[in-house]
Coordinates of C-alpha atoms in Angstrom, one line a residue:
M1 CA 3.2 156.6 -52.5
K2 CA 3.2 154.5 -56.3
Q3 CA 2.7 150.8 -55.5
D4 CA 5.3 148.4 -56.4
S5 CA 4.3 145.8 -59.4
V6 CA 5.8 142.9 -61.2
T7 CA 5.1 140.7 -64.0
I8 CA 5.6 137.1 -63.2
V9 CA 6.1 134.9 -66.4
I10 CA 4.9 131.1 -66.3
D11 CA 5.7 129.3 -69.2
Y12 CA 4.6 125.9 -68.1
K13 CA 3.1 124.7 -64.8
I14 CA 6.4 123.7 -63.5
Y15 CA 6.8 127.4 -62.9
L16 CA 3.7 128.1 -61.3
Y17 CA 5.2 125.3 -58.3
L18 CA 8.4 127.8 -58.2
F19 CA 6.5 131.0 -58.0
E20 CA 3.0 130.0 -56.0
P21 CA 4.9 131.0 -52.5
I22 CA 6.3 134.0 -53.9
I23 CA 3.3 135.2 -55.5
K24 CA 1.4 134.8 -51.8
Y25 CA 4.1 136.7 -50.3
L26 CA 4.1 139.6 -52.8
L27 CA 0.7 140.0 -52.3
S28 CA 0.5 140.1 -48.6
K29 CA 2.9 142.9 -49.0
H30 CA 0.6 144.7 -51.4
V31 CA 2.9 144.3 -54.5
R32 CA 0.5 144.5 -57.6
V33 CA 0.9 141.2 -59.6
Y34 CA 0.4 140.4 -63.3
I35 CA 0.9 136.8 -64.3
A36 CA 2.1 136.3 -67.8
A37 CA 0.7 132.8 -68.9
S38 CA 0.6 130.5 -71.8
S39 CA -2.8 130.4 -73.1
D40 CA -2.9 126.4 -72.7
I41 CA -2.8 126.5 -68.8
L42 CA -3.8 130.1 -68.0
V43 CA -7.9 129.1 -67.0
E44 CA -5.7 126.2 -64.7
I45 CA -3.4 128.7 -63.0
K46 CA -6.3 130.9 -62.8
D47 CA -8.3 128.2 -60.6
I48 CA -5.3 127.4 -58.5
L49 CA -4.1 130.6 -57.7
A50 CA -8.0 131.9 -57.0
D51 CA -7.3 135.4 -56.1
E52 CA -9.0 138.3 -57.3
D53 CA -6.1 140.5 -56.5
I54 CA -3.6 138.8 -59.2
I55 CA -4.0 140.0 -63.0
F56 CA -3.6 137.8 -65.4
I57 CA -2.1 138.0 -68.9
N58 CA -2.2 135.9 -72.0
L59 CA 1.5 135.2 -72.9
S60 CA 1.0 133.1 -75.8
E61 CA -0.6 136.0 -77.6
I62 CA 2.9 138.2 -76.7
K63 CA 5.0 135.8 -78.2
S64 CA 2.8 135.5 -81.1
K65 CA 3.5 139.4 -81.7
N66 CA 7.1 138.5 -81.6
K67 CA 7.9 135.4 -83.6
L68 CA 10.5 137.1 -85.7
R69 CA 12.2 137.8 -82.7
F70 CA 11.9 134.5 -81.4
Y71 CA 13.7 132.7 -84.7
I72 CA 16.5 135.7 -84.6
H73 CA 17.0 134.3 -80.9
R74 CA 17.1 131.1 -80.9
V75 CA 18.9 131.0 -84.4
L76 CA 21.6 133.2 -83.2
L77 CA 22.3 130.9 -79.8
T78 CA 22.5 128.0 -81.7
L79 CA 24.8 129.6 -84.3
C80 CA 27.0 131.8 -82.0
T81 CA 27.2 129.2 -78.9
R82 CA 30.2 127.6 -78.6
E83 CA 30.1 123.9 -77.9
D84 CA 32.2 123.8 -74.7
F85 CA 29.6 126.3 -73.4
S86 CA 29.2 122.8 -70.9
F87 CA 29.0 119.2 -71.3
Q88 CA 25.4 119.1 -71.7
Y89 CA 25.9 121.4 -74.6
K90 CA 28.7 119.9 -76.3
K91 CA 26.3 116.3 -76.3
K92 CA 23.5 118.8 -77.8
R93 CA 26.2 120.5 -80.7
Q94 CA 27.5 116.9 -81.2
Q95 CA 24.3 115.5 -81.0
T96 CA 25.8 112.6 -79.0
T97 CA 22.8 111.3 -77.3
K98 CA 20.0 112.5 -79.6
K99 CA 19.6 112.9 -83.5
Y100 CA 17.7 116.6 -84.1
K101 CA 15.8 116.7 -87.3
G102 CA 14.4 119.5 -89.2
M103 CA 15.4 122.8 -88.5
Q104 CA 16.8 122.5 -85.3
G105 CA 19.2 119.6 -87.0
A106 CA 20.1 122.1 -89.6
L107 CA 21.1 124.6 -87.6
L108 CA 23.3 122.2 -85.4
R109 CA 25.3 121.1 -88.5
I110 CA 25.5 124.6 -90.2
A111 CA 26.8 125.5 -86.4
R112 CA 30.1 123.8 -87.1
F113 CA 31.5 126.2 -89.4
T114 CA 29.8 129.4 -87.8
P115 CA 32.0 131.9 -86.0
K116 CA 31.4 131.6 -82.4
I117 CA 31.0 134.2 -79.1
A118 CA 33.0 133.8 -76.0
N119 CA 31.2 131.6 -73.3
K120 CA 31.2 134.7 -70.8
K121 CA 29.9 137.2 -73.4
I122 CA 27.3 134.8 -75.5
N123 CA 24.5 136.3 -72.9
S124 CA 25.1 139.7 -73.0
F125 CA 25.6 139.2 -77.1
L126 CA 22.2 137.5 -77.2
H127 CA 20.6 140.2 -75.1
K128 CA 21.8 143.0 -77.1
I129 CA 21.3 141.9 -80.9
V130 CA 18.0 140.7 -79.9
G131 CA 17.1 143.6 -77.8
I132 CA 17.6 146.2 -80.9
G133 CA 14.1 148.4 -81.1
F134 CA 12.6 146.0 -78.3
K135 CA 10.1 147.6 -75.9
N136 CA 9.0 146.0 -73.4
P137 CA 5.6 144.0 -73.9
F138 CA 4.6 143.8 -70.2
P139 CA 2.7 146.3 -68.1
T140 CA 5.6 146.5 -65.4
K141 CA 9.4 147.6 -65.6
K142 CA 10.2 144.4 -62.7
I143 CA 9.6 140.8 -64.7
M144 CA 9.9 137.7 -62.4
V145 CA 11.1 134.6 -64.3
G146 CA 12.2 130.8 -63.6
S147 CA 15.5 129.8 -65.0
L148 CA 15.8 127.8 -68.6
N149 CA 12.5 129.5 -69.3
A150 CA 10.9 129.7 -73.1
S151 CA 10.6 133.5 -73.2
A152 CA 14.4 134.7 -73.4
E153 CA 13.6 136.7 -76.8
L154 CA 11.0 138.9 -74.4
L155 CA 13.2 139.8 -71.6
T156 CA 16.0 141.8 -73.8
A157 CA 14.2 145.5 -73.5
K158 CA 16.4 148.3 -72.0
S159 CA 13.4 149.2 -70.0
Q160 CA 13.2 145.9 -68.2
E161 CA 14.7 144.6 -64.7
V162 CA 14.5 141.0 -64.9
I163 CA 14.6 138.7 -61.9
T164 CA 15.7 135.0 -62.5
I165 CA 15.0 132.8 -59.9
M166 CA 16.6 129.4 -60.2
E167 CA 13.9 126.5 -60.8
S168 CA 16.5 123.5 -60.9
W169 CA 20.0 122.8 -60.0
D170 CA 21.0 121.8 -63.4
H171 CA 19.6 125.0 -65.0
P172 CA 22.9 127.0 -64.3
V173 CA 25.0 125.0 -66.8
K174 CA 22.5 123.2 -69.6
H175 CA 22.9 125.8 -72.1
P176 CA 23.0 130.0 -72.5
N177 CA 20.2 131.3 -70.7
G178 CA 20.0 133.9 -73.5
Y179 CA 19.6 137.2 -71.5
V180 CA 20.9 139.3 -68.9
S181 CA 19.4 139.3 -65.6
N182 CA 19.6 142.3 -63.2
V183 CA 19.5 139.8 -60.3
V184 CA 19.7 135.9 -59.9
L185 CA 18.4 134.1 -57.1
G186 CA 20.0 130.7 -57.0
W187 CA 19.7 127.8 -54.7
N188 CA 22.6 127.8 -52.3
K189 CA 26.1 129.4 -52.4
S190 CA 27.7 126.2 -55.4
L191 CA 25.3 126.8 -57.3
C192 CA 25.4 130.6 -57.4
E193 CA 28.7 130.4 -58.0
D194 CA 28.3 128.1 -61.3
W195 CA 25.6 130.5 -62.5
I196 CA 28.0 133.2 -62.1
E197 CA 30.8 131.1 -64.1
T198 CA 28.9 129.6 -67.1
Q199 CA 25.9 132.2 -67.1
S200 CA 28.0 135.3 -66.2
D201 CA 25.4 137.2 -64.5
K202 CA 27.0 139.6 -62.1
N203 CA 24.3 139.9 -59.6
V204 CA 23.8 136.5 -58.4
K205 CA 22.4 136.1 -54.3
I206 CA 21.6 133.1 -52.6
F207 CA 18.3 132.1 -52.1
H208 CA 16.2 128.1 -51.7
P209 CA 15.4 125.6 -53.4
M210 CA 11.7 126.0 -54.1
K211 CA 11.5 122.8 -55.8
L212 CA 12.3 120.9 -52.7
R213 CA 10.4 122.5 -50.5
Y214 CA 7.5 120.3 -49.3
A215 CA 10.3 117.8 -48.4
H216 CA 12.1 120.3 -46.6
E217 CA 9.2 121.4 -44.6
K218 CA 6.0 119.3 -44.9
Y219 CA 7.1 115.9 -44.6
I220 CA 7.1 113.9 -41.5
R221 CA 8.6 110.4 -41.7
N222 CA 7.7 107.8 -39.4
L223 CA 10.5 105.0 -39.5
P224 CA 9.5 101.9 -41.0
Q225 CA 7.9 99.0 -38.8
A226 CA 8.5 96.2 -41.1
K227 CA 10.8 93.4 -40.4
R228 CA 11.5 93.1 -44.3
K229 CA 13.7 96.1 -45.6
K230 CA 11.9 97.9 -48.3
V231 CA 13.7 100.0 -50.5
M232 CA 13.0 102.5 -53.5
Y233 CA 14.9 102.9 -56.7
A234 CA 13.7 106.6 -58.3
V235 CA 13.8 106.7 -62.0
S236 CA 15.1 109.6 -63.7
S237 CA 13.9 108.8 -67.3
T238 CA 10.8 107.8 -68.9
A239 CA 10.8 106.4 -72.8
K240 CA 8.1 109.5 -73.5
F241 CA 10.5 112.2 -73.2
S242 CA 14.1 111.0 -72.2
I243 CA 17.2 110.1 -74.7
E244 CA 17.5 106.5 -75.6
V245 CA 20.4 105.7 -73.5
L246 CA 19.2 106.9 -70.2
V247 CA 16.2 104.6 -70.8
E248 CA 18.6 101.8 -71.7
I249 CA 20.9 102.7 -68.6
E250 CA 17.8 102.4 -66.0
K251 CA 16.4 99.5 -67.4
K252 CA 19.9 97.7 -66.7
I253 CA 20.0 99.0 -63.5
I254 CA 16.9 98.0 -62.7
L255 CA 17.1 94.5 -63.7
E256 CA 20.1 94.3 -61.4
L257 CA 18.7 95.9 -58.4
I258 CA 15.9 93.1 -58.8
E259 CA 18.6 90.3 -58.7
I260 CA 20.1 92.4 -55.8
T261 CA 17.2 93.1 -53.5
K262 CA 16.0 89.4 -54.0
E263 CA 19.4 88.0 -52.7
L264 CA 19.0 90.4 -49.7
G265 CA 15.7 89.3 -49.1
W266 CA 14.4 93.0 -49.5
D267 CA 11.6 94.5 -51.3
L268 CA 12.0 97.1 -54.2
L269 CA 9.7 99.7 -55.1
I270 CA 10.4 101.5 -58.5
K271 CA 9.3 105.4 -58.5
P272 CA 8.8 106.1 -62.2
R273 CA 8.8 110.0 -63.3
P274 CA 5.8 111.7 -62.9
N275 CA 5.5 113.0 -66.4
G276 CA 6.2 109.0 -67.7
M277 CA 3.6 106.1 -68.6
D278 CA 1.8 103.5 -67.2
G279 CA 3.1 100.0 -67.9
E280 CA 6.5 101.6 -68.7
F281 CA 8.5 99.0 -65.9
D282 CA 5.8 96.3 -65.9
F283 CA 8.7 94.1 -67.4
A284 CA 9.8 94.1 -63.6
L285 CA 6.7 92.9 -62.0
K286 CA 7.4 89.2 -63.0
D287 CA 9.2 89.2 -59.5
S288 CA 6.9 89.1 -56.5
H289 CA 9.0 91.4 -54.2
V290 CA 8.9 94.2 -56.8
S291 CA 6.2 96.5 -57.1
V292 CA 5.9 99.9 -59.7
S293 CA 4.1 102.9 -58.2
S294 CA 1.6 105.0 -60.4
V295 CA 2.4 107.9 -62.8
S296 CA 1.0 111.1 -61.6
H297 CA 0.8 113.3 -64.6
G298 CA 1.3 110.8 -67.6
K299 CA -1.1 112.4 -70.2
I300 CA 1.0 115.6 -70.4
S301 CA 2.7 116.2 -73.6
N302 CA 5.5 118.9 -72.4
P303 CA 7.6 117.6 -69.7
A304 CA 7.6 120.5 -67.7
N305 CA 4.0 120.8 -67.7
Y306 CA 3.4 119.7 -64.4
Y307 CA 2.2 121.1 -61.1
Y308 CA 2.4 119.5 -57.7
S309 CA -0.8 120.6 -55.1
D310 CA 0.0 119.9 -51.2
E311 CA -2.5 117.2 -51.6
E312 CA -0.6 115.6 -54.7
N313 CA 2.6 116.0 -52.8
D314 CA 0.9 114.2 -49.5
K315 CA 0.2 111.4 -52.2
R316 CA 3.7 111.2 -53.6
F317 CA 5.5 111.5 -50.3
S318 CA 3.5 108.9 -48.8
L319 CA 5.2 106.2 -50.9
L320 CA 8.4 107.0 -48.6
D321 CA 6.3 106.1 -45.3
D322 CA 7.5 102.5 -45.5
I323 CA 10.7 102.6 -47.2
D324 CA 14.1 102.1 -45.3
L325 CA 16.6 103.3 -48.1
V326 CA 16.0 105.2 -51.5
I327 CA 18.8 103.7 -54.0
N328 CA 19.5 106.7 -56.5
A329 CA 21.1 107.1 -59.9
F330 CA 20.4 110.4 -61.7
T331 CA 17.3 111.8 -60.7
T332 CA 16.5 114.9 -58.5
F333 CA 14.0 113.1 -56.2
G334 CA 17.7 111.8 -54.7
L335 CA 17.7 115.4 -53.1
D336 CA 13.8 115.1 -52.2
A337 CA 14.7 111.8 -50.0
A338 CA 17.5 113.3 -48.6
V339 CA 16.2 116.5 -47.4
A340 CA 13.0 114.6 -46.1
G341 CA 15.8 112.1 -44.0
L342 CA 15.7 109.0 -45.7
P343 CA 19.4 107.6 -46.4
V344 CA 20.2 107.9 -50.0
L345 CA 22.4 105.2 -51.4
Q346 CA 24.1 106.9 -54.6
L347 CA 25.3 104.9 -57.6
D348 CA 28.2 105.8 -59.6
L349 CA 28.2 103.2 -62.4
R350 CA 30.8 104.6 -64.9
Q351 CA 33.6 101.9 -64.3
A352 CA 31.0 99.4 -63.9
I353 CA 30.9 96.4 -66.0
G354 CA 27.8 96.8 -68.4
F355 CA 27.4 100.8 -68.0
E356 CA 30.1 102.0 -69.8
S357 CA 27.9 104.5 -71.5
S358 CA 26.5 105.9 -68.1
Y359 CA 29.5 108.5 -68.6
L360 CA 27.0 110.5 -70.5
I361 CA 24.4 111.2 -68.2
Y362 CA 26.8 111.1 -64.8
N363 CA 29.7 113.6 -66.6
N364 CA 26.9 116.0 -66.3
Y365 CA 28.5 118.4 -64.4
H366 CA 25.9 118.7 -61.8
I367 CA 25.5 115.1 -61.1
D368 CA 29.1 114.9 -61.8
K369 CA 30.1 117.8 -59.1
Y370 CA 27.5 117.2 -56.6
L371 CA 26.2 113.8 -56.5
I372 CA 28.9 111.5 -57.3
N373 CA 31.6 113.9 -55.6
K374 CA 31.1 112.5 -52.0
E375 CA 32.0 109.4 -49.9
N376 CA 30.2 107.0 -49.4
L377 CA 29.2 105.4 -52.9
I378 CA 28.6 102.6 -54.6
K379 CA 30.8 102.4 -57.1
P380 CA 32.1 99.1 -58.7
V381 CA 34.8 99.0 -60.8
G382 CA 35.9 96.4 -63.2
Q383 CA 32.6 94.3 -62.1
T384 CA 29.1 94.5 -62.3
L385 CA 27.0 96.3 -59.9
I386 CA 25.5 92.7 -58.0
K387 CA 29.0 91.1 -57.6
Y388 CA 30.0 94.4 -55.7
I389 CA 27.6 94.7 -53.2
S390 CA 27.6 90.6 -52.9
N391 CA 31.4 90.5 -52.6
S392 CA 32.1 93.9 -50.5
K393 CA 29.7 93.1 -47.3
L394 CA 29.8 97.1 -47.2
D395 CA 27.1 98.7 -44.7
L396 CA 24.7 100.2 -47.2
F397 CA 22.3 101.6 -44.8
N398 CA 25.2 103.3 -42.6
M399 CA 27.0 104.6 -46.2
A400 CA 23.3 105.9 -47.2
S401 CA 22.7 107.7 -44.0
N402 CA 26.0 109.7 -44.0
Y403 CA 25.5 110.4 -47.8
S404 CA 22.3 111.7 -47.2
H405 CA 23.5 113.7 -44.3
D406 CA 26.3 115.3 -46.6
L407 CA 23.4 116.3 -49.0
R408 CA 21.5 118.1 -47.1
S409 CA 24.0 119.9 -45.2
W410 CA 25.0 120.9 -48.8
L411 CA 21.5 121.8 -50.3
Y412 CA 20.0 125.2 -48.6
L413 CA 21.1 127.8 -46.4
Y414 CA 17.8 129.3 -45.0
P415 CA 15.8 126.6 -42.2
S416 CA 12.4 127.4 -44.5
S417 CA 11.3 128.8 -48.0
S418 CA 9.2 131.6 -46.3
D419 CA 12.3 132.7 -44.3
A420 CA 14.2 132.7 -47.8
I421 CA 11.2 134.7 -49.2
N422 CA 11.3 137.0 -46.3
E423 CA 15.1 137.6 -46.9
C424 CA 15.3 138.1 -50.2
I425 CA 11.9 138.7 -51.9
G426 CA 11.2 142.4 -51.9
P427 CA 11.0 145.6 -54.3
E428 CA 15.2 145.9 -54.4
F429 CA 15.8 142.4 -53.2
N430 CA 18.5 144.2 -50.8
N431 CA 18.6 141.5 -48.4
A432 CA 19.5 138.7 -50.2
K433 CA 23.2 137.2 -49.6
E434 CA 25.3 138.1 -52.6
I435 CA 28.1 135.9 -53.9
K436 CA 31.2 137.5 -55.1
K437 CA 34.0 136.1 -56.7

């Protein structure tokens, strides 16, 4: 009997965290696993996985042999995609929040005048054109990739069966995926429906938010015993990688939270992005009730090139041990906190004084639809955040607990990632729960 085999593509280390339990499952089922990883992370991935049954391939060498195909793919994607593909893509096309230079900037300017492909057909168009004369560069027919990977041009051969696994909840709508998947495994019913509507793949099935599995399955929270309340603000931006408007908005949020927590007699912990910079929030430390946690992956040059071991996750989530409440505006860590059982106080500042430009972030599809479409939000209208909280006399902890419960109930179907893997990952994926529209 022929042995099943699969190639798993890992462009950046963030995808290793996505695939690690899946790789272990496939090996336990005696599937031959090939890992195609970029040369700059290949050695490190070998050390982390440390399994002699895995066959490793240098992805950078494959990409180097297909440079022309890469350029054709990216040029066509930019020139032929309609700007109304999504709110996020429209901002990029119009360069609303970021000005692009060089070739990318030139292509975006040219794209104002070029004919466009219908949104429903852009991925199949790219797949067909870029795939002309292309032979599968991988050793297996079945290829497994994370969503928004950097190897779309390598996934267009007719002989391939491509399985795409959703890495993050904003991926369905950021921009065209750039190829056609045979199977897509999404976080939950809502995000699978978003993928069908935006990316137009036909075979989309409910899987699991693998990104949140540590908070969901391993973190055990003990209720804080201190009499003085301590809250966390999870930052979603860093001046190192993020657009300037988001950085400035979050600085304003932090400054107002400093005043609010001082007035309420609470301690405030600011949690930077893991790929941010040390010292980025030193401006907040002039107040004695404020502290800032450390940056775990500050040396990386690509925002997606980090990976959390169990030991690193232990340290990361230990910050929550004495936290009574997590305050969130834009970050995925709000989902982590809700899954870990903490009350999450969600801000919607689009109509607050001083935050008029925040709609550029809040109106991103996934935030607008899934973070701020619920009840129990902090939503100032025509006043500052400070005045709203001071004057409203709201029960913030009760609101945050109810919001967190609603978020948890939306996030996942399966009891655990292992249950989801057992149900959905297999040679034919016959047992996954398919979403049909």
